[in-house]
Coordinates of C-alpha atoms in Angstrom, one line a residue:
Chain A
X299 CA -28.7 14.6 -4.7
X300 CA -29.0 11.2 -2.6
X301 CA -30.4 10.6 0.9
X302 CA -27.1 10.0 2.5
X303 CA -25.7 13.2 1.5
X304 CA -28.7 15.1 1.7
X305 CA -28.8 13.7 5.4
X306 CA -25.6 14.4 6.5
X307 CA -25.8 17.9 5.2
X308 CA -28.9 18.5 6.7
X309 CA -27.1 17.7 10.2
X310 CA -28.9 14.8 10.6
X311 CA -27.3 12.1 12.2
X312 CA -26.6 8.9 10.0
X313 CA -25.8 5.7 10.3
X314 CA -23.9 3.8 8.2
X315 CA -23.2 0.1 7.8
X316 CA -21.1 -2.4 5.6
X317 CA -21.0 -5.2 3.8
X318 CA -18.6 -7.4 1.9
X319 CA -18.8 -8.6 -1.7
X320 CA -18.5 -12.5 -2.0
X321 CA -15.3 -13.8 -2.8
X322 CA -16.8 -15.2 -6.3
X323 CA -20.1 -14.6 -8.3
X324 CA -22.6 -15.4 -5.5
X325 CA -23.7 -12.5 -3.7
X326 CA -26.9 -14.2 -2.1
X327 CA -25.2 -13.7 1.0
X328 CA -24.5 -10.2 0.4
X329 CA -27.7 -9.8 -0.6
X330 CA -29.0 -11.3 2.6
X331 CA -26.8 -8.8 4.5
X332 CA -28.5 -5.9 3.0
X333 CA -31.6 -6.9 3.9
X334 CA -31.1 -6.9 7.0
X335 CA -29.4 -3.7 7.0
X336 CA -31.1 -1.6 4.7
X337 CA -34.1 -0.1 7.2
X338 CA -31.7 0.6 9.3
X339 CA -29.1 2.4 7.6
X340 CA -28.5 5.6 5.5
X341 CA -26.4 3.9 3.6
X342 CA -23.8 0.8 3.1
X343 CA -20.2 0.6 2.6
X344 CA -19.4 -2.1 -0.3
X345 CA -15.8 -2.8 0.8
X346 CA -13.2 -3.0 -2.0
X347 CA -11.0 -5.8 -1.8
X348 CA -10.8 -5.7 2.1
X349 CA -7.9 -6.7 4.2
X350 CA -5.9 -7.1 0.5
X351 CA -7.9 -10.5 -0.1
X352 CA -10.4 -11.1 -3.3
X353 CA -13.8 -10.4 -3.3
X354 CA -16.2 -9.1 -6.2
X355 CA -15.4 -5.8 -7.1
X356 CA -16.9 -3.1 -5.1
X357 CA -18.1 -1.7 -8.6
X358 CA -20.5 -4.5 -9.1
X359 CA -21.3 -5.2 -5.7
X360 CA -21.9 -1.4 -4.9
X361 CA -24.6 -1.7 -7.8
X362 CA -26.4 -4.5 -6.3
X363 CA -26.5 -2.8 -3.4
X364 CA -28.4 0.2 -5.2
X365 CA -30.7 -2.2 -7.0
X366 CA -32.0 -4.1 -3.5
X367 CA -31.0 -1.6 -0.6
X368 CA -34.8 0.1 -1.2
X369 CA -33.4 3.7 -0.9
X370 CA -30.2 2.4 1.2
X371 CA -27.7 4.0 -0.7
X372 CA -24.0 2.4 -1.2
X373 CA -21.1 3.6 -0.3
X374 CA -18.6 2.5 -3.4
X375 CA -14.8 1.8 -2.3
X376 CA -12.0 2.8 -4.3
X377 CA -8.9 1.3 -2.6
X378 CA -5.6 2.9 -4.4
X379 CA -3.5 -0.5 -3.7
X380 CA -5.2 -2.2 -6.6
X381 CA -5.4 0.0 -9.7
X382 CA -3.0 2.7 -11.1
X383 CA -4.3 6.4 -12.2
X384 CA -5.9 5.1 -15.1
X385 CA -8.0 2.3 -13.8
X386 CA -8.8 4.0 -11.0
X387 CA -10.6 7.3 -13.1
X388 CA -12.0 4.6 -15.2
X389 CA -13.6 3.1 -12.2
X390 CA -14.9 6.0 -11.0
X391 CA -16.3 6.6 -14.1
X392 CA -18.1 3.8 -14.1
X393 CA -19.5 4.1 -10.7
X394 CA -20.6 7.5 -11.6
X395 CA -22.5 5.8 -14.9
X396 CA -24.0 2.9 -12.7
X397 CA -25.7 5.1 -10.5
X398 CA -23.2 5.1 -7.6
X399 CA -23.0 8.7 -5.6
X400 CA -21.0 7.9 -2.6
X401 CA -17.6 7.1 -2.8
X402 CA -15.1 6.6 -0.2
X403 CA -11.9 7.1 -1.3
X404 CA -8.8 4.7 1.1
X405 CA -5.1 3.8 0.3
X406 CA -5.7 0.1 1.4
X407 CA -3.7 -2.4 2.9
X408 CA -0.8 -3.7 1.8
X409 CA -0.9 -6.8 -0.2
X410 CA 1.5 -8.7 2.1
X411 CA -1.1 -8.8 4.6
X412 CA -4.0 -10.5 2.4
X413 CA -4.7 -13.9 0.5
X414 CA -2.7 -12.8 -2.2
X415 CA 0.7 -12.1 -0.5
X416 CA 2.4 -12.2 -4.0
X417 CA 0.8 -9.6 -5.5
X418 CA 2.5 -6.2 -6.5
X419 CA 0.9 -3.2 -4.5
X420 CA 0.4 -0.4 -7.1
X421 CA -0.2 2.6 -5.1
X422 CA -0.1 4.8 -8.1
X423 CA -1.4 7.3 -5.6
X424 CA -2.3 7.5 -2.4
X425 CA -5.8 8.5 -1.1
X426 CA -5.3 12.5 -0.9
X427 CA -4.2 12.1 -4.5
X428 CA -7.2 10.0 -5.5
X429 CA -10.1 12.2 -3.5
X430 CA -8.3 15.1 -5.3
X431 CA -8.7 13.4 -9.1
X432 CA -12.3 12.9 -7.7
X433 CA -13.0 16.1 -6.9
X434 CA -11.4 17.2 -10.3
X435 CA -14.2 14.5 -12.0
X436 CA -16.8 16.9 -10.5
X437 CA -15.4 20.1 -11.6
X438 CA -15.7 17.9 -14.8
X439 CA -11.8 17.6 -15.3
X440 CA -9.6 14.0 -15.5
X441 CA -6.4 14.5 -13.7
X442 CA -4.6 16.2 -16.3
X443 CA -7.3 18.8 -16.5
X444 CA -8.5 17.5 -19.9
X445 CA -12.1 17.9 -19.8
X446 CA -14.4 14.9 -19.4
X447 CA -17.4 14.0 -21.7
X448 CA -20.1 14.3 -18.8
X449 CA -18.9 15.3 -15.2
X450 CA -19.1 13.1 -11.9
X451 CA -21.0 14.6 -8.9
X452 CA -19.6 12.2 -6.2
X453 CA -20.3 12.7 -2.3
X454 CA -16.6 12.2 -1.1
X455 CA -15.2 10.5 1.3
X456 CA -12.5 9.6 3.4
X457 CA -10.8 7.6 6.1
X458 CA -9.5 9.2 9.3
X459 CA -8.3 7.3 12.8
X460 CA -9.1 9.6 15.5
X461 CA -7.0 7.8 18.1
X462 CA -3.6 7.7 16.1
X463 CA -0.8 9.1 18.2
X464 CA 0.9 11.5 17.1
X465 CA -2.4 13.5 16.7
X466 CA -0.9 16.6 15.2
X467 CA 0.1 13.9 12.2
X468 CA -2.9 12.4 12.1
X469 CA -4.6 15.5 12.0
X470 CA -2.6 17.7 9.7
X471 CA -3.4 14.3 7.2
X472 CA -7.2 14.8 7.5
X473 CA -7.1 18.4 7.0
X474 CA -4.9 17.7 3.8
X475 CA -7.8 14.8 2.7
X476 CA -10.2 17.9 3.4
X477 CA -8.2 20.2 1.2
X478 CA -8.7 17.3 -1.4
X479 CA -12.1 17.1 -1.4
X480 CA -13.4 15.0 1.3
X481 CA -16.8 16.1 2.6
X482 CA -17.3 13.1 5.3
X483 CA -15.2 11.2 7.1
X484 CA -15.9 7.3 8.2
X485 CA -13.6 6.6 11.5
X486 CA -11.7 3.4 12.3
X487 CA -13.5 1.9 15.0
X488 CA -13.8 4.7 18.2
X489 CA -12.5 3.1 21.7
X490 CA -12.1 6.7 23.6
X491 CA -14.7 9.0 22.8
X492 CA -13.0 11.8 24.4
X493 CA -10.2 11.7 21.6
X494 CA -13.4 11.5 19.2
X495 CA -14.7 14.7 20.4
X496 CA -11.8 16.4 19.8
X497 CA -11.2 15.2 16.3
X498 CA -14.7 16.8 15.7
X499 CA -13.5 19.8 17.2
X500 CA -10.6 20.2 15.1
X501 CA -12.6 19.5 11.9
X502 CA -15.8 21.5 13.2
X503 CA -14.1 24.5 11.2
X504 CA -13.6 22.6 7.7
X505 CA -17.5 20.9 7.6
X506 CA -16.0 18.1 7.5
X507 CA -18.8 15.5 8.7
X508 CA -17.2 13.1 10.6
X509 CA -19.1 9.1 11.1
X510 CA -18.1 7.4 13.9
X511 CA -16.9 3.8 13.5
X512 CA -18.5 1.0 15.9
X513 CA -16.6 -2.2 16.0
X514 CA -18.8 -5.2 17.5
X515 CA -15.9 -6.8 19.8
X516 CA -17.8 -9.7 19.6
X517 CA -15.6 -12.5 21.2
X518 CA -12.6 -13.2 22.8
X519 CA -11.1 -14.3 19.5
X520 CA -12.5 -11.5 17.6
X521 CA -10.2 -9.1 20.0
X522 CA -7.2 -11.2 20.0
X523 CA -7.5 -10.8 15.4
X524 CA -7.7 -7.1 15.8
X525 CA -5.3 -6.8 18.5
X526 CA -2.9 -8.9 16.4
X527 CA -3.8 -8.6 12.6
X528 CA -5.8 -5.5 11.9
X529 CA -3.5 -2.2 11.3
X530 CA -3.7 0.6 13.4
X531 CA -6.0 -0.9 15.8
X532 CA -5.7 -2.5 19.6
X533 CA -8.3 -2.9 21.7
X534 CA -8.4 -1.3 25.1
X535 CA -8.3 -3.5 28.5
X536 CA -11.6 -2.2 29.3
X537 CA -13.6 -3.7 26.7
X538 CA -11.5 -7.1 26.5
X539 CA -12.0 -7.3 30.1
X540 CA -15.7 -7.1 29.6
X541 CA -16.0 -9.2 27.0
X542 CA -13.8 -12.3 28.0
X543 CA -15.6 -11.9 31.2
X544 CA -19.0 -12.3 29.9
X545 CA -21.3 -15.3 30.3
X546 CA -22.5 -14.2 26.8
X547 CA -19.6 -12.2 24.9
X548 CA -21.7 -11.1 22.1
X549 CA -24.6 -10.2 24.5
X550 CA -21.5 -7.7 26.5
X551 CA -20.2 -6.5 23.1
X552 CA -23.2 -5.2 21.8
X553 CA -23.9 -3.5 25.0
X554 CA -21.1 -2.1 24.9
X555 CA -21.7 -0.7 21.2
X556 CA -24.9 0.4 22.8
X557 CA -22.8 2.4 25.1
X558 CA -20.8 3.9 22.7
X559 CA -23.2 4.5 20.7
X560 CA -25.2 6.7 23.0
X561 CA -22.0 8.5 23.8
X562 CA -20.9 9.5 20.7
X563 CA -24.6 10.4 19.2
X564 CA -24.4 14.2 21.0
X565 CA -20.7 14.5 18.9
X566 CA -20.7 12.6 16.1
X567 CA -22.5 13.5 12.9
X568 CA -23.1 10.0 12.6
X569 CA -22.2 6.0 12.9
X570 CA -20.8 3.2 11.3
X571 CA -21.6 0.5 12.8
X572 CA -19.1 -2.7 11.3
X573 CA -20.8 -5.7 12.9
X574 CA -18.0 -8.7 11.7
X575 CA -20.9 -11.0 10.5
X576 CA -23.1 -10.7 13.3
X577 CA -25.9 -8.7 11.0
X578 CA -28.4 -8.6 13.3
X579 CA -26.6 -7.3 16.5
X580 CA -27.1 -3.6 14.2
X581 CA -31.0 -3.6 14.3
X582 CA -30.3 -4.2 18.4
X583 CA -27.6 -1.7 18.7
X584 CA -29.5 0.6 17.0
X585 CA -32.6 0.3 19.1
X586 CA -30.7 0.0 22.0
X587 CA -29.5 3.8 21.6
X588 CA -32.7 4.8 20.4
X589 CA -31.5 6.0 17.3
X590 CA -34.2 3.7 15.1
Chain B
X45 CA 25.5 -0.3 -3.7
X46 CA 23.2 -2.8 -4.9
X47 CA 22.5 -5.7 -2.7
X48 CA 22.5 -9.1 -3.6
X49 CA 20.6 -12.6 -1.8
X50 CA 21.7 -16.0 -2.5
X51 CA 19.3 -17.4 -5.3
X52 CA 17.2 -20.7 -4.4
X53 CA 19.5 -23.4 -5.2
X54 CA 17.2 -25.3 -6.4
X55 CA 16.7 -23.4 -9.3
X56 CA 19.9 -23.0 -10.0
X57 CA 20.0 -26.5 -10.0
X58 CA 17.3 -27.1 -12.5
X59 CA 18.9 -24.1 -14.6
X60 CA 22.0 -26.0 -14.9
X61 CA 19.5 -30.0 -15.6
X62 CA 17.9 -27.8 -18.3
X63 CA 20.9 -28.1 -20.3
X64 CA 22.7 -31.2 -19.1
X65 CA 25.7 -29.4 -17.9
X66 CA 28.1 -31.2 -15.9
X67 CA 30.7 -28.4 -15.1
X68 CA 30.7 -25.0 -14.4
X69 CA 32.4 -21.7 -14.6
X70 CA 31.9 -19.4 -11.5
X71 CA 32.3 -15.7 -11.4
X72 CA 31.5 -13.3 -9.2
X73 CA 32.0 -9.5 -8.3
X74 CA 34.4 -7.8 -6.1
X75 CA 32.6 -4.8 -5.4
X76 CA 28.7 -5.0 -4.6
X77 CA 28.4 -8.4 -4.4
X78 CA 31.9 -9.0 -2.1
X79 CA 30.8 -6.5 0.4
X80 CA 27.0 -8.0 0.4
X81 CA 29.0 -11.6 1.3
X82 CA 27.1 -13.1 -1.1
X83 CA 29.3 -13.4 -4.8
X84 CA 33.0 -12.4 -3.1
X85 CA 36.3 -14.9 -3.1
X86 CA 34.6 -16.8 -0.1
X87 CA 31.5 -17.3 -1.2
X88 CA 32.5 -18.6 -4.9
X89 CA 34.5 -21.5 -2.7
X90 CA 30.9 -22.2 -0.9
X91 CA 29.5 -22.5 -4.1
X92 CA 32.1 -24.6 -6.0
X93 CA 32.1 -27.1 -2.9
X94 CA 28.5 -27.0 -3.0
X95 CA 28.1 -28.0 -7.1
X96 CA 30.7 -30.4 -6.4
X97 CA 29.2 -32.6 -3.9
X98 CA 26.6 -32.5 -6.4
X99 CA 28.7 -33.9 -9.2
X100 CA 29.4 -31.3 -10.8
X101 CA 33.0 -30.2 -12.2
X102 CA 33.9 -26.1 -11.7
X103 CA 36.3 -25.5 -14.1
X104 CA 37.4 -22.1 -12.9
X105 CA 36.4 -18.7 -11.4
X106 CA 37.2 -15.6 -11.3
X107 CA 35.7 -12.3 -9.2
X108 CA 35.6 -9.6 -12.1
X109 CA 37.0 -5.9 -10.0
X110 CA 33.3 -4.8 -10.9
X111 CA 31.4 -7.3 -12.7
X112 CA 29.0 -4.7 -14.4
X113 CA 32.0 -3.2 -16.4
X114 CA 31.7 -4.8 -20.1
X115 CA 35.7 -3.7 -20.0
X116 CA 37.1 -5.7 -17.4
X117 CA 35.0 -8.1 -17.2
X118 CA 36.2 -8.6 -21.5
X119 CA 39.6 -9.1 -19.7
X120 CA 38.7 -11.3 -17.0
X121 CA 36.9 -13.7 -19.5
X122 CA 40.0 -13.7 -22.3
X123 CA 42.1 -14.5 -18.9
X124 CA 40.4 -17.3 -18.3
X125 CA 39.1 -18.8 -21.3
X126 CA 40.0 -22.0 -21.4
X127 CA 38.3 -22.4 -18.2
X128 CA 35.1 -20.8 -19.8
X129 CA 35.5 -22.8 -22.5
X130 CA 35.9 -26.5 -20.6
X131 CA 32.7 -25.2 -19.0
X132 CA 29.4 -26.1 -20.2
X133 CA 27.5 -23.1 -17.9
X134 CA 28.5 -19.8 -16.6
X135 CA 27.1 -19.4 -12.8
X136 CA 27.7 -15.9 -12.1
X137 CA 27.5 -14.5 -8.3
X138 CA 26.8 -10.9 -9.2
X139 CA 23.6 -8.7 -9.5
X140 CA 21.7 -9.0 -12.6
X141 CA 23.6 -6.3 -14.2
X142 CA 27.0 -8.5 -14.0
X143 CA 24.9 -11.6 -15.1
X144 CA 24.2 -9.4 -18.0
X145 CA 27.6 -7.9 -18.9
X146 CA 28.9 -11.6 -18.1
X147 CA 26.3 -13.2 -20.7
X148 CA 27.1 -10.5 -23.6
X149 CA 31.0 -11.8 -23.1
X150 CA 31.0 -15.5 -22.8
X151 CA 29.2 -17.5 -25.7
X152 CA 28.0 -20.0 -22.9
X153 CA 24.5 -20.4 -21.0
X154 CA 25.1 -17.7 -18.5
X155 CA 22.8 -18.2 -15.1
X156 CA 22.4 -16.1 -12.0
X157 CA 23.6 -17.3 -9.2
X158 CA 22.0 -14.4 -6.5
X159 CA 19.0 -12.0 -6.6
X160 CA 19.1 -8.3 -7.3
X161 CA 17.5 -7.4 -3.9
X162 CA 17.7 -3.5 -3.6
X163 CA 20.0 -0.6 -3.7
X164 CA 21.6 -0.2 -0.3
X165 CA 22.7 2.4 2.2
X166 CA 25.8 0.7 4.0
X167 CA 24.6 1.4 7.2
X168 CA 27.6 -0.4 9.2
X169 CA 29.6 -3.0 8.3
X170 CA 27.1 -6.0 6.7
X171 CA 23.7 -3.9 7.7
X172 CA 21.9 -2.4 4.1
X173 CA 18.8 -0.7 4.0
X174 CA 17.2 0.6 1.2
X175 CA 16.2 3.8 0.7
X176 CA 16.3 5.1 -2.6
X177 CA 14.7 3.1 -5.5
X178 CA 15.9 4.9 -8.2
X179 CA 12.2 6.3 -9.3
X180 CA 13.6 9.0 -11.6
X181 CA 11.3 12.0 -9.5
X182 CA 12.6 13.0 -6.4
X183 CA 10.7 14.1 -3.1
X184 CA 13.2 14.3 -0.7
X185 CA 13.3 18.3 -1.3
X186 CA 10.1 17.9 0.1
X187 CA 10.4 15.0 2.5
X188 CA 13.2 16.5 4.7
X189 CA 16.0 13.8 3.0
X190 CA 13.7 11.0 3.9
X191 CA 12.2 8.8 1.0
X192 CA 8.6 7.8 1.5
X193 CA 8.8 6.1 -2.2
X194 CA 10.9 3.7 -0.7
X195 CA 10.8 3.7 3.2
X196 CA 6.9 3.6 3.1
X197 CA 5.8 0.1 3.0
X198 CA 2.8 1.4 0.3
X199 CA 5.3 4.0 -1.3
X200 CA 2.6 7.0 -0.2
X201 CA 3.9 10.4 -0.8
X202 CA 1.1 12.0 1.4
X203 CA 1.1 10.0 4.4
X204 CA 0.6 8.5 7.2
X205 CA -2.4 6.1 6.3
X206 CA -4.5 4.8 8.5
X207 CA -2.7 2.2 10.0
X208 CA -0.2 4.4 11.7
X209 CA -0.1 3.1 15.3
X210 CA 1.5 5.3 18.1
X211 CA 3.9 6.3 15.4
X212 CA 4.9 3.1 14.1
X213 CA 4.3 1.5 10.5
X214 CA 1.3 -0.5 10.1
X215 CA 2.9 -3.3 7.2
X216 CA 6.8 -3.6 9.6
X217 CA 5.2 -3.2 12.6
X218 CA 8.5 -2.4 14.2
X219 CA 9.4 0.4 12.7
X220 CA 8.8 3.9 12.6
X221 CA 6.4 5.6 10.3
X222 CA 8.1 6.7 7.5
X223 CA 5.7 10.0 7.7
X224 CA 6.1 10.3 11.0
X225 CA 9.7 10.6 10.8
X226 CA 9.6 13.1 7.4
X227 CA 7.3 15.6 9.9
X228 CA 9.7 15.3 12.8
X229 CA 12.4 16.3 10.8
X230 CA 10.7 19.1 8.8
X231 CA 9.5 20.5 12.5
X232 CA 13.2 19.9 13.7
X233 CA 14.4 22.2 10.7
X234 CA 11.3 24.8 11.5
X235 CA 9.7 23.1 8.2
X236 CA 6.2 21.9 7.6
X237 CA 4.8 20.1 4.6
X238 CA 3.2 22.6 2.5
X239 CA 0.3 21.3 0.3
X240 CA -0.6 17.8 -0.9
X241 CA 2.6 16.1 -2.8
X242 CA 1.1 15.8 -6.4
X243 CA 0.9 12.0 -7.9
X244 CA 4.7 11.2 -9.4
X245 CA 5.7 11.5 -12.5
X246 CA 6.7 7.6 -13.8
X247 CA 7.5 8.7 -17.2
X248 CA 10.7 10.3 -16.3
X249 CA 11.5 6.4 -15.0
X250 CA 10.3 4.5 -18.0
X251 CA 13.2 2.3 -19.3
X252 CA 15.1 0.5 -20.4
X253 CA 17.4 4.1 -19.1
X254 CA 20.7 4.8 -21.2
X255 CA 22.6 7.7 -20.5
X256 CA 25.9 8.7 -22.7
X257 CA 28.0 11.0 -21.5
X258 CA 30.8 10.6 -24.0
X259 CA 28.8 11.6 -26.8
X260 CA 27.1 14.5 -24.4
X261 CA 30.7 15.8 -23.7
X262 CA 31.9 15.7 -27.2
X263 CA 28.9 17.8 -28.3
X264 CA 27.7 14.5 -30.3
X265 CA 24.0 13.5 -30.3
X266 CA 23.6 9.9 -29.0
X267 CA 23.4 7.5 -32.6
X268 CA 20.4 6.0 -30.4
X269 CA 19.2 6.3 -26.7
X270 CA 16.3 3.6 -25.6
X271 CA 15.1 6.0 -23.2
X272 CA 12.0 7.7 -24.7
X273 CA 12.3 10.8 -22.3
X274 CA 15.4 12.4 -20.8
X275 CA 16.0 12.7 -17.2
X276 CA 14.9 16.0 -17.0
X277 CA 11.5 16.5 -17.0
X278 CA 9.4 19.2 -19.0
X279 CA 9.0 20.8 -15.6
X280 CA 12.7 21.5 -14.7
X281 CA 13.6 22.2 -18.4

């Protein structure tokens, strides 16, 4: 059983982190990211094609990250936009044969939105399908119930977006991902903590874990790409206020993640801190909330 | 009905350089393609004016009463053929399915002249949306009448994902959430979604589909059928 599961069973708090595969064969700065994430986190997300553009697979990239995150464990992606029900149990698979334990199972973005605009979405299935194929791979079953050749024993997990409105949608979504399989959740990025908290009280009963996302707001610019590009995600006054009011914005966004941070560590199980690039604002958020 | 968008002209352009044709025989549809403005009476004049200020000579045209009926549109082409045959290329103004039943009845190079865009609902007069693509497994039992195949953006039967924002779609930004709309509705009817809708079954859909219902009513087995499963599936046999 790996630390990050082991952790977050235990009811210890985690933190999470991510990183992106190269968009080619160079993963030096991958690599570089890792290192300095890895002492601080439980484990790393390897994103999986993210915002529908090309990187390295999160396969491969997922595997680096086991080889070089010195006990920082990776979370593997499976995004159902790119692969149909075959590729997508052959992946896991071969995640489960590389070594990979984590898995965090997403619909992902529509392909309209990313560098390839042309592509065909496959959506073979959506997420609650996939974590449920998943947890059939650990019962040791493919999808049709045809029984595998050597079982998977995946840590599963799952998207959720605590601040969607309607709730009772939202909610009655995550339940069904629970249902599925999902033992943690890993949040979109968490502006009002009090609609946090009561996403945690709604899954308290299911043991659902549920990681809080972080989001460095780290400029001006940064904000106006979220508020205008990134699905399902606006960024309150408050913080752009704060931010495009600061002398130094990056200086005012991490202190804000600070702020959040020590907020949501009394209702969270954990944290998943996405930094946009700025690698080392982690190690400072991190020590800022005394979670180090 | 199916609806129908005017095809880059350019290409239809370099379809017609590709064989040196200098005239051209129009046709186009009086059902889908008339009522989608885009292959009726009017718009075969738009065309013809347009391929002649390019040079070209139109040689005739016809709109066939439904283009994708091999049996009138047989008719329409022995009505007309010695404008067919004065033509060096067929330009036909029709889904691809009239293009099609066109091409089998003329023995000249037969190009489309629109794109098959979708099936439509006629929501008013010259408004279409799609909502049913025709995916040979339906879930509206389940999704109150409301197709998330089709109406979701990703085509997720368990939905909404994460990009739901204040109930709106995440990929059309302005418009409602397909799932959001499928719960309303099943709360409206005192319904709720029960379970997680299982992965569809494409096999039902492979084609190319053929369905004969001659044979079927005469008690005669099909000579040949190039579906390789019926549209039933093993489930509701």
């Amino acid at each position: 059983m790996g630390k990050f599961r082991d952790a977050l069973v235990r009811g210890e708090f985690v933190i999470t982190g991510e990183v992106a595969p190269p968009h080619g064969t160079d993963y030096s700065a991958m690599l570089e990211s890792v290192r300095k994430l890895s002492p601080f986190c439980h484990a790393l997300n390897v994103t999986d094609n993210q915002g529908a553009t090309l990187h390295l697979s999160s396969l491969a990239a997922s595997r680096v990250v086991l080889e070089n995150g010195n006990g920082c464990e990776p979370i593997f992606q499976q995004t159902c936009r790119d692969r149909n029900r075959l590729a997508l149990q052959s992946d896991l698979l071969a995640a489960w044969t590389l070594g990979l334990e984590n898995v965090l199972v997403v619909t992902g973005d529509d392909p309209r939105g990313g560098d390839h605009p042309k592509a065909k979405g496959v959506f073979d299935m959506d997420s609650t399908q996939l974590l449920q194929v998943t947890k059939g791979m650990n019962e040791g079953v493919d999808m049709n119930g045809t029984p595998l050749d050597g079982a998977t024993d995946f840590f599963m997990g799952g998207a959720l977006f605590p601040e969607a409105e309607p709730w009772d949608i939202q909610l009655e979504r995550g339940l069904q991902k629970v249902e599925a399989g999902a033992e943690f959740f890993q949040t979109q990025a968490v502006t009002d903590v009090d609609k946090f908290a009561r996403a945690v009280e709604a899954f308290e009963p299911t043991g659902a874990k549920l990681i809080a996302g972080i989001l460095l707001f780290k400029s001006p610019r940064v904000i106006k790409f979220i508020n205008e590009r990134l699905a399902g995600l606006m960024v309150p006054d408050w913080i752009t206020d704060r931010v495009t009011g600061a002398e130094k914005p990056l200086d005012e966004a991490i202190a804000i993640a600070i702020e959040q941070a020590i907020q949501l560590k009394d209702i969270a199980h954990g944290i998943h801190i996405m930094p946009l690039g700025s690698d080392d604002a982690v190690a400072r958020i991190i020590e800022g909330a005394e979670l180090g | 009905m199916i609806v129908t968008k005017p095809r880059d002209w350019n290409r239809i352009k370099a379809n017609l350089a590709e064989i040196d044709a200098k005239s051209v025989f129009i046709m186009g549809c009086g059902e889908c393609a008339t009522v989608a403005h885009t292959g009726g009476q009017a718009e075969i004049m738009v065309a013809k004016a347009r391929l002649e200020a390019e040079g070209y000579s139109v040689t005739g045209s016809a709109v066939g009463a439904v283009t994708c009926h091999s049996g009138g549109v047989n008719l329409d082409m022995r009505k007309h053929r010695a404008e067919v045959d004065a033509a060096d290329a067929v330009l036909v103004l029709s889904c691809g399915a009239g293009v099609q039943t066109v091409a089998d009845a003329v023995k000249k190079p037969t190009y489309p002249g629109l794109e098959s865009a979708f099936l439509g609902n006629v929501v008013r007069h010259g408004v279409f949306e799609e909502r049913c693509q025709m995916c040979g497994d339906c879930v509206l039992d389940k999704t109150a009448g409301i197709c998330p195949v089709t109406t979701c953006p990703k085509g997720l039967l368990n939905g909404p994902c994460g990009g739901m924002w204040n109930g709106m779609c995440e990929v059309l930004t302005d418009r409602e959430c397909a799932h959001v709309k499928i719960r309303r509705r099943l709360a409206e009817q005192g319904r709720g979604m029960k379970g997680v809708i299982a992965p569809k079954d494409y096999s039902v859909k492979r084609g190319p589909g053929s369905v004969n219902t001659r044979d079927a009513a005469l008690g005669r087995k099909p000579a040949s059928t190039a579906t390789d499963k019926p549209f039933t599936t093993e489930k509701d046999a």
